[in-house]
Short mmCIF file of C-alpha atoms and ligand atoms in Angstrom, two decimals:
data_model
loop_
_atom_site.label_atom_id
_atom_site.label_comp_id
_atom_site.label_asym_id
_atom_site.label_seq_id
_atom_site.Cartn_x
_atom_site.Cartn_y
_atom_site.Cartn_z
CA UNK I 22 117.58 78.45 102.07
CA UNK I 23 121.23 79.63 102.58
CA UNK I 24 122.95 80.19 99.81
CA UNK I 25 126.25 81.42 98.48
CA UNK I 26 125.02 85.05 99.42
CA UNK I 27 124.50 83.72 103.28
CA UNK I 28 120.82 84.02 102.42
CA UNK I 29 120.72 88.02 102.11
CA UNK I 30 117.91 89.11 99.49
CA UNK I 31 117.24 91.93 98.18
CA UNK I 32 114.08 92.86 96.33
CA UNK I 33 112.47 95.70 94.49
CA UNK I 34 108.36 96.58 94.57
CA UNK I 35 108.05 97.99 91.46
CA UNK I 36 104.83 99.82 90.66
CA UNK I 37 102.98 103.04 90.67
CA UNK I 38 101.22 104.60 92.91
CA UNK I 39 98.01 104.07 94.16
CA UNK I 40 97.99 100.03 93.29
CA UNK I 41 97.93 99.30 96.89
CA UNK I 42 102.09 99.33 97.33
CA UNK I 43 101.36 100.98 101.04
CA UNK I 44 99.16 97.73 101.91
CA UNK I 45 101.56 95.28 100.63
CA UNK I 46 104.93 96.44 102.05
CA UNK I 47 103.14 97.46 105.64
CA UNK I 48 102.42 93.52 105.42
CA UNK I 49 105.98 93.04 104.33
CA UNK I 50 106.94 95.36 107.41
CA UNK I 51 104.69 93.78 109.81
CA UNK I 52 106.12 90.19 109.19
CA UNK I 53 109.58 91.78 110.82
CA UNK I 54 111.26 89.37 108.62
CA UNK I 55 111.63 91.74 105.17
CA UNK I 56 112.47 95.23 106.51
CA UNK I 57 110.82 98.00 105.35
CA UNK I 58 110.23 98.12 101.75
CA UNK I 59 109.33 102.06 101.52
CA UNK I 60 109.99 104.61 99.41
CA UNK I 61 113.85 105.07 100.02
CA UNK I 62 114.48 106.81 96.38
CA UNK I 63 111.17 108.95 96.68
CA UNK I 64 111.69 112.41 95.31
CA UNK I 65 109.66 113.95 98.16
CA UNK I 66 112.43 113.56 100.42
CA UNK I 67 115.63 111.97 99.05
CA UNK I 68 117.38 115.64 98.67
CA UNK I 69 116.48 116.13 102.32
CA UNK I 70 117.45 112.81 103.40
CA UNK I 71 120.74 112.54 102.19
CA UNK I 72 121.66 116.85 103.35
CA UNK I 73 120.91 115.56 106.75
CA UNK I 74 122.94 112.86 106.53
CA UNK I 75 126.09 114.87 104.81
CA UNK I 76 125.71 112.96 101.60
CA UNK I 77 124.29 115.47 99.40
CA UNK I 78 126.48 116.15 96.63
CA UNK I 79 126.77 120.28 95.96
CA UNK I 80 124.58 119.97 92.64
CA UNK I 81 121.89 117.98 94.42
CA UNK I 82 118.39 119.65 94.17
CA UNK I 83 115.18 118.23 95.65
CA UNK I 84 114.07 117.32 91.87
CA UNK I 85 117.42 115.93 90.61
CA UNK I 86 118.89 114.50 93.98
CA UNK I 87 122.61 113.30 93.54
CA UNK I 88 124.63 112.11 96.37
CA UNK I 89 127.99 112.25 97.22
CA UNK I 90 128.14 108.44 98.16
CA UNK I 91 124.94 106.10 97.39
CA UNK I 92 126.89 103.31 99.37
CA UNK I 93 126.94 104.80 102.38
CA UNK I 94 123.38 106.09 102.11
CA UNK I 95 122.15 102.24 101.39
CA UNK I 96 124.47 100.94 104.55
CA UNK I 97 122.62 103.75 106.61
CA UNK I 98 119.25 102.52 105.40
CA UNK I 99 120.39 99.05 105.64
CA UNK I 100 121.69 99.52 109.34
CA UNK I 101 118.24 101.12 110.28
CA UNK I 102 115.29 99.22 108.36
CA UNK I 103 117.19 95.54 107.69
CA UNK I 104 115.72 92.12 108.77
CA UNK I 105 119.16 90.52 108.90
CA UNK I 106 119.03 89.13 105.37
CA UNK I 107 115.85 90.61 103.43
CA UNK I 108 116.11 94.63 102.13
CA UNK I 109 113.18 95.59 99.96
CA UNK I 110 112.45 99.27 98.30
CA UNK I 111 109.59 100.41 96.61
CA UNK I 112 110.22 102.20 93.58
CA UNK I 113 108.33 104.17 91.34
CA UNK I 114 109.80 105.40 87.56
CA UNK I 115 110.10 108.45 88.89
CA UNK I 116 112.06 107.86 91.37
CA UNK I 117 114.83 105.86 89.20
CA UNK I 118 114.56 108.36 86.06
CA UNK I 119 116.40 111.07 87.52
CA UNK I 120 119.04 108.30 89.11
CA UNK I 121 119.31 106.40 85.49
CA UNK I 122 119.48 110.14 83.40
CA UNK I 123 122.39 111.83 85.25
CA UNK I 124 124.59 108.47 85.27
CA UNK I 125 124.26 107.81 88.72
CA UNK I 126 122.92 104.23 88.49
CA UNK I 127 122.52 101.74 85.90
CA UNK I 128 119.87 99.53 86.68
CA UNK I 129 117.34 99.68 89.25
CA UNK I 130 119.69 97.09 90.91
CA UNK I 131 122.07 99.66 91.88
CA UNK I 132 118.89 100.89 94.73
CA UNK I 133 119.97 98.01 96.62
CA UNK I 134 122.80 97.95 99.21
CA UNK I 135 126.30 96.13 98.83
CA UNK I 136 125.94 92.59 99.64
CA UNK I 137 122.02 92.37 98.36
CA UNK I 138 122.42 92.34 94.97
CA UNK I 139 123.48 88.79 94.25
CA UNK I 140 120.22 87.17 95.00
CA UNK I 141 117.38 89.65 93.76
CA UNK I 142 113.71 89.02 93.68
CA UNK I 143 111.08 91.18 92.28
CA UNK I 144 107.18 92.25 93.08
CA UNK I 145 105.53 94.03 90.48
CA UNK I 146 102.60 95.63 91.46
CA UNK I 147 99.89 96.93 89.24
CA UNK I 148 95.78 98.33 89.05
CA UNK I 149 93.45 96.51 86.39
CA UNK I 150 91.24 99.82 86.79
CA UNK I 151 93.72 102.37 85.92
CA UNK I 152 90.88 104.90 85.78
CA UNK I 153 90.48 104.22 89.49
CA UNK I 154 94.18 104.45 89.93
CA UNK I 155 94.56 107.94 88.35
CA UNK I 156 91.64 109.22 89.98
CA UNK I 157 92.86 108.08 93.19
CA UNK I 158 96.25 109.64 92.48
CA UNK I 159 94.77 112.96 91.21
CA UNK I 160 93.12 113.62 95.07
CA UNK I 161 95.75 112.54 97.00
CA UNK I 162 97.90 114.75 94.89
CA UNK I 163 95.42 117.67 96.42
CA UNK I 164 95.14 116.04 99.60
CA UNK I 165 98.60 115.19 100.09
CA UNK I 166 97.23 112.00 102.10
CA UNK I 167 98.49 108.97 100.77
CA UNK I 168 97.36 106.24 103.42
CA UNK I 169 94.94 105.81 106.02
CA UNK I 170 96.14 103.79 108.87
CA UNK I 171 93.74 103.31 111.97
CA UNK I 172 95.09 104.77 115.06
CA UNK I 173 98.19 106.84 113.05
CA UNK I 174 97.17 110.80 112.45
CA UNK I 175 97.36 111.38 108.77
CA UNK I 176 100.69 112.55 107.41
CA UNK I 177 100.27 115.85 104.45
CA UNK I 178 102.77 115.04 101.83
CA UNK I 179 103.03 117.55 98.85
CA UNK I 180 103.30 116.12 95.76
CA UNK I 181 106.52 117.42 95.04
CA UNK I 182 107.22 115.69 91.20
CA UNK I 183 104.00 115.95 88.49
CA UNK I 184 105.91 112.93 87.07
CA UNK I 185 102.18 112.65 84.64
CA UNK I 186 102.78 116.28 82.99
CA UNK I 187 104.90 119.01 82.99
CA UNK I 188 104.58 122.17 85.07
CA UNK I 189 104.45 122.86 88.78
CA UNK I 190 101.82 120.71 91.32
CA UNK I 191 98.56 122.21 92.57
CA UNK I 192 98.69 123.30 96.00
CA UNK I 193 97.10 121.00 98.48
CA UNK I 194 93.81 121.96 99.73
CA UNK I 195 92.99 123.53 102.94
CA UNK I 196 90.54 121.05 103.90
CA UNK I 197 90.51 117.69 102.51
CA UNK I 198 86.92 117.22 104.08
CA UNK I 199 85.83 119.64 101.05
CA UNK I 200 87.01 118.74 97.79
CA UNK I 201 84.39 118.32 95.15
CA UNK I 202 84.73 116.98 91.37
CA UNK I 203 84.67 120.89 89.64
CA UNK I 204 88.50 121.05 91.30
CA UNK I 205 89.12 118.34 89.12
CA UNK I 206 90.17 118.04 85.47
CA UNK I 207 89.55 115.50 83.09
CA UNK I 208 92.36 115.67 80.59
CA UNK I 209 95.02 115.44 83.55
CA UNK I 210 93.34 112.21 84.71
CA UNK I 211 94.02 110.82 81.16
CA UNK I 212 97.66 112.37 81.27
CA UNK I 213 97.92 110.34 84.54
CA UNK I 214 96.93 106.98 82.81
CA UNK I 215 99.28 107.78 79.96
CA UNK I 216 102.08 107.99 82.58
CA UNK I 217 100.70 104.86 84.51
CA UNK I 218 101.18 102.88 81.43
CA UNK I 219 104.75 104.26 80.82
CA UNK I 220 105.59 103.17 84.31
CA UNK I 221 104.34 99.71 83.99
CA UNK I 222 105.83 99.15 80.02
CA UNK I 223 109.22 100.99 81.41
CA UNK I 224 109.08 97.96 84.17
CA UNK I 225 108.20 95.04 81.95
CA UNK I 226 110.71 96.15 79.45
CA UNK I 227 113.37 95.97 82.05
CA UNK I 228 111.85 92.47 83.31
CA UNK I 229 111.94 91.18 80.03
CA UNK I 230 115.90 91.53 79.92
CA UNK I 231 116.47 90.34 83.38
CA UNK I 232 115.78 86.76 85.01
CA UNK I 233 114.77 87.47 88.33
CA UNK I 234 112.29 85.71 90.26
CA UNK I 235 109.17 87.92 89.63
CA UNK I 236 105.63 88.08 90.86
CA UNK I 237 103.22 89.94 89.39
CA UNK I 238 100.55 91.14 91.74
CA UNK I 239 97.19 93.63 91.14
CA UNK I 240 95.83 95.73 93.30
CA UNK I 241 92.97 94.14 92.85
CA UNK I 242 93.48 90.64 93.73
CA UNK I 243 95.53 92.12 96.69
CA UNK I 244 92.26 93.81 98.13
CA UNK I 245 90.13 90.20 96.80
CA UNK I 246 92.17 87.70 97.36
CA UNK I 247 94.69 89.19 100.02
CA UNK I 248 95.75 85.53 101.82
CA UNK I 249 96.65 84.49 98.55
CA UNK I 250 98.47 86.89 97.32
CA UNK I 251 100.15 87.14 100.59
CA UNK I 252 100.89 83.51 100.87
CA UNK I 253 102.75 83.90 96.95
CA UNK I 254 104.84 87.47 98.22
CA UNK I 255 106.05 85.22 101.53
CA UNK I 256 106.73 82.40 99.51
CA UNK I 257 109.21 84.23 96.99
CA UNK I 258 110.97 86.29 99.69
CA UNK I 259 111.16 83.12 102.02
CA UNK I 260 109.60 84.92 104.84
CA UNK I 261 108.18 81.88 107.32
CA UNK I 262 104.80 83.51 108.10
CA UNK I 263 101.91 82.07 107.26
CA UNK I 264 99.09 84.16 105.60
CA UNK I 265 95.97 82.60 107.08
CA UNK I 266 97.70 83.43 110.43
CA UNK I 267 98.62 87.20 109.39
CA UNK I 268 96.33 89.58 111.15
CA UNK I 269 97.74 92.93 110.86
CA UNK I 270 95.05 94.87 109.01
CA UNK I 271 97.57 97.77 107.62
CA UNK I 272 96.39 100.83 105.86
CA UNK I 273 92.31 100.98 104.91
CA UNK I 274 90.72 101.80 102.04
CA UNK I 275 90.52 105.67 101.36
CA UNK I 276 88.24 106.12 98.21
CA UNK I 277 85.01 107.77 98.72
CA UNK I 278 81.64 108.67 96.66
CA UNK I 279 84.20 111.53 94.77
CA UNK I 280 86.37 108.70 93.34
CA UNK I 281 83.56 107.31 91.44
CA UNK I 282 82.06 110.22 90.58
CA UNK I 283 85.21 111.35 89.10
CA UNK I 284 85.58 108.35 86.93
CA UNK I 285 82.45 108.66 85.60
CA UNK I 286 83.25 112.33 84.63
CA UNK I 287 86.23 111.22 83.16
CA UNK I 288 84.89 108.67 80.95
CA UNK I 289 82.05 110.87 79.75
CA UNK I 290 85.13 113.04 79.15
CA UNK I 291 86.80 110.63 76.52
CA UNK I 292 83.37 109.10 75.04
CA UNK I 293 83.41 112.91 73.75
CA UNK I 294 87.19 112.52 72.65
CA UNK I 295 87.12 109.06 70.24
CA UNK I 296 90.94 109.44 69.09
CA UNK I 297 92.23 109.65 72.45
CA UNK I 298 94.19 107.23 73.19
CA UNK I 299 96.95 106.22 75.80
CA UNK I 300 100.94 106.67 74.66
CA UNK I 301 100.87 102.68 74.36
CA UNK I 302 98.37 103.53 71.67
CA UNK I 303 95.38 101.71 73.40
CA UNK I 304 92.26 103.65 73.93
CA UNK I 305 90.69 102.73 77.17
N1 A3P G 19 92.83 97.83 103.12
C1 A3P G 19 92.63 98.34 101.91
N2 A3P G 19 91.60 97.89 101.15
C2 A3P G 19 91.36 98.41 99.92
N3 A3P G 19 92.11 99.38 99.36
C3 A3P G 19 93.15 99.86 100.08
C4 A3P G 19 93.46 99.38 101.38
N4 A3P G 19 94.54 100.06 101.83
C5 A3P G 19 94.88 100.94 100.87
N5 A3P G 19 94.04 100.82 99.82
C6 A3P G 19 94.02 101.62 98.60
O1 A3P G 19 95.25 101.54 97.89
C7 A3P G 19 95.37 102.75 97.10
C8 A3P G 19 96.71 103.39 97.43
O2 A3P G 19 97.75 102.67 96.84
P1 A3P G 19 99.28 103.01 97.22
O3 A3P G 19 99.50 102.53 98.60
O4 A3P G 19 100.08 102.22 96.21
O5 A3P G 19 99.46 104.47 97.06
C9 A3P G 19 94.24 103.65 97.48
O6 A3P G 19 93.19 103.42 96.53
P2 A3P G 19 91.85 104.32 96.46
O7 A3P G 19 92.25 105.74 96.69
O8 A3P G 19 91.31 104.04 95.10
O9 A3P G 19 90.96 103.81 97.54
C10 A3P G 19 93.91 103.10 98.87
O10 A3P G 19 92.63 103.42 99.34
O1 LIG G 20 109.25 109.37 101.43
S1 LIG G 20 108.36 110.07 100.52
O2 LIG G 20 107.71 111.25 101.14
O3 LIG G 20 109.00 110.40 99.25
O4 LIG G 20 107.23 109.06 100.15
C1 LIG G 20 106.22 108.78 101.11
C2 LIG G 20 104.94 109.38 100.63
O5 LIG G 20 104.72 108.93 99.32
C3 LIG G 20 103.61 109.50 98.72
O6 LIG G 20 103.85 110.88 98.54
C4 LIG G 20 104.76 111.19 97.51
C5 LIG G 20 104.84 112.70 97.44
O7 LIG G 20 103.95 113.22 96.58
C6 LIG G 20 104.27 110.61 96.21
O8 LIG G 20 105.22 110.92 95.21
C7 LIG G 20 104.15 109.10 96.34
O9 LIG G 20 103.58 108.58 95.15
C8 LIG G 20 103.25 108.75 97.47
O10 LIG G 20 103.27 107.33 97.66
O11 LIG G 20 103.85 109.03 101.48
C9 LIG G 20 103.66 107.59 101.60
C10 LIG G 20 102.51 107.36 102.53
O12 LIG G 20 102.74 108.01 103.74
C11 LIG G 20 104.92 106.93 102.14
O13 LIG G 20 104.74 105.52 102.10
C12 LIG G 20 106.10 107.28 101.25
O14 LIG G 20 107.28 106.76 101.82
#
């Protein structure tokens, strides 16, 4: 449908990570109709991003990026990852915080370029097992590997921001291959599910005020029911590819025997603990 915005959309993925955002916005990607809705704002790279493009501003810092001119930085993205009419960006709360705090946007909106702001849909995406999610976010954060795609050499990203607790990240580990559950610590996996729910209450709060078209999908039902969920993400964004016909297998699962094993720990860890309880005041 063309509208009075000559049918451009733009659309946020709001969620956290590790619920599954890599598998969902590769589809997006692969459909070549929806650009590439990736981590634009992420605070791994945004400083570096905008020095090399001579839009750093002179206070900018890799934790507290500011640039000089966030228009021209969303034309360049638009110029190199736009479908024509569809920009997407996955955002995280920690990625908008810093952006919202020191007054240079207003709204998570204001991540979208000129021209894609009229006509804005939404994709929340979310983890019923948020045990599983902070577990799997505590290795990666050691293993720096965030996705798994067949055929592409895994990437090492340090975790740069500990946006679930204060003080510097752990180092990554030499060698993935040998991580075991002792390098792990219970009370920062419930730290992480503290800041999990902060991200998602931060988001509804916001949704609650805004009247977007919205779809609320779970990692879960993503992995389950993936033509489904699929079919409802094309539908919203108007993308004409049909699920049932979408092959493209994206990233694959990464958890192994540790994940569980950590979980496990973790809730032995709180059976011991019965007044701890989440910031949103619900005990898991
Ligand atoms: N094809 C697939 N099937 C199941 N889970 C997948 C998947 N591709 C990625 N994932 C999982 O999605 C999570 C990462 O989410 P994100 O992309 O938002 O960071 C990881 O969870 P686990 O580490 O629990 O397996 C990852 O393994
Ligand atoms: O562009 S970034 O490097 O900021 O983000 C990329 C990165 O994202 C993961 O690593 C971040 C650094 O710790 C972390 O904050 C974030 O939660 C992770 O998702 O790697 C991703 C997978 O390669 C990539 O999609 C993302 O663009």
């Amino acid at each position: 449908m063309r509208g009075a915005h000559g049918g451009r959309i733009g659309y946020l993925v709001l969620g956290s990570p590790r619920t599954g955002t890599n598998l969902l916005c590769h589809a997006l990607h692969a459909t070549g109709q929806a650009g590439e809705p990736a981590e634009w704002y992420g605070t791994s790279s945004l400083h570096e991003n905008l020095a090399a493009q001579e839009l750093a501003h002179p206070d900018s810092r890799p934790e507290a990026p500011r640039a000089t001119d966030w228009a021209a930085y969303q034309r360049a993205l638009l110029g190199r990852t736009g479908s024509g009419n569809r920009f997407g960006v996955k955002v995280f709360l920690y990625h908008l915080e810093p952006l919202l705090k020191s007054g240079q946007m207003a709204s998570p909106v204001d991540l979208l370029p000129d021209g894609y702001r009229d006509d804005v849909r939404i994709i929340t995406v979310s983890r019923r097992d948020v045990v599983a999610q902070a577990v799997s976010m505590i290795i990666a954060s050691r293993t720096g590997i965030f996705v798994d795609v067949p055929g592409v050499a895994p990437r090492r990203v340090p975790t740069t921001t500990t946006w679930w607790r204060e003080g510097p990240p752990a180092a990554l580990v030499t060698n993935p291959e040998e991580l075991t559950a002792d390098l792990f610590d219970s009370a920062e996996v419930h730290q992480l599910i503290t800041a999990i729910r902060r991200h998602h209450s931060t988001w509804s709060d916001w949704l609650a005020d805004t009247r977007f078209p919205t779809l609320s999908v779970t990692y879960e039902d993503l992995v389950d029911r993936r033509e489904s969920v699929l079919s409802s993400t094309f539908e919203l964004l108007g993308i004409h590819t049909r699920a049932a016909e979408f092959t493209d297998p994206g990233p694959r699962r990464q958890a192994t025997a540790l994940n569980d094993e950590l979980a496990a720990r973790y809730r032995l860890w709180l059976a011991d603990r019965p007044g701890a309880a989440t910031t949103t005041g619900r005990q898991l």
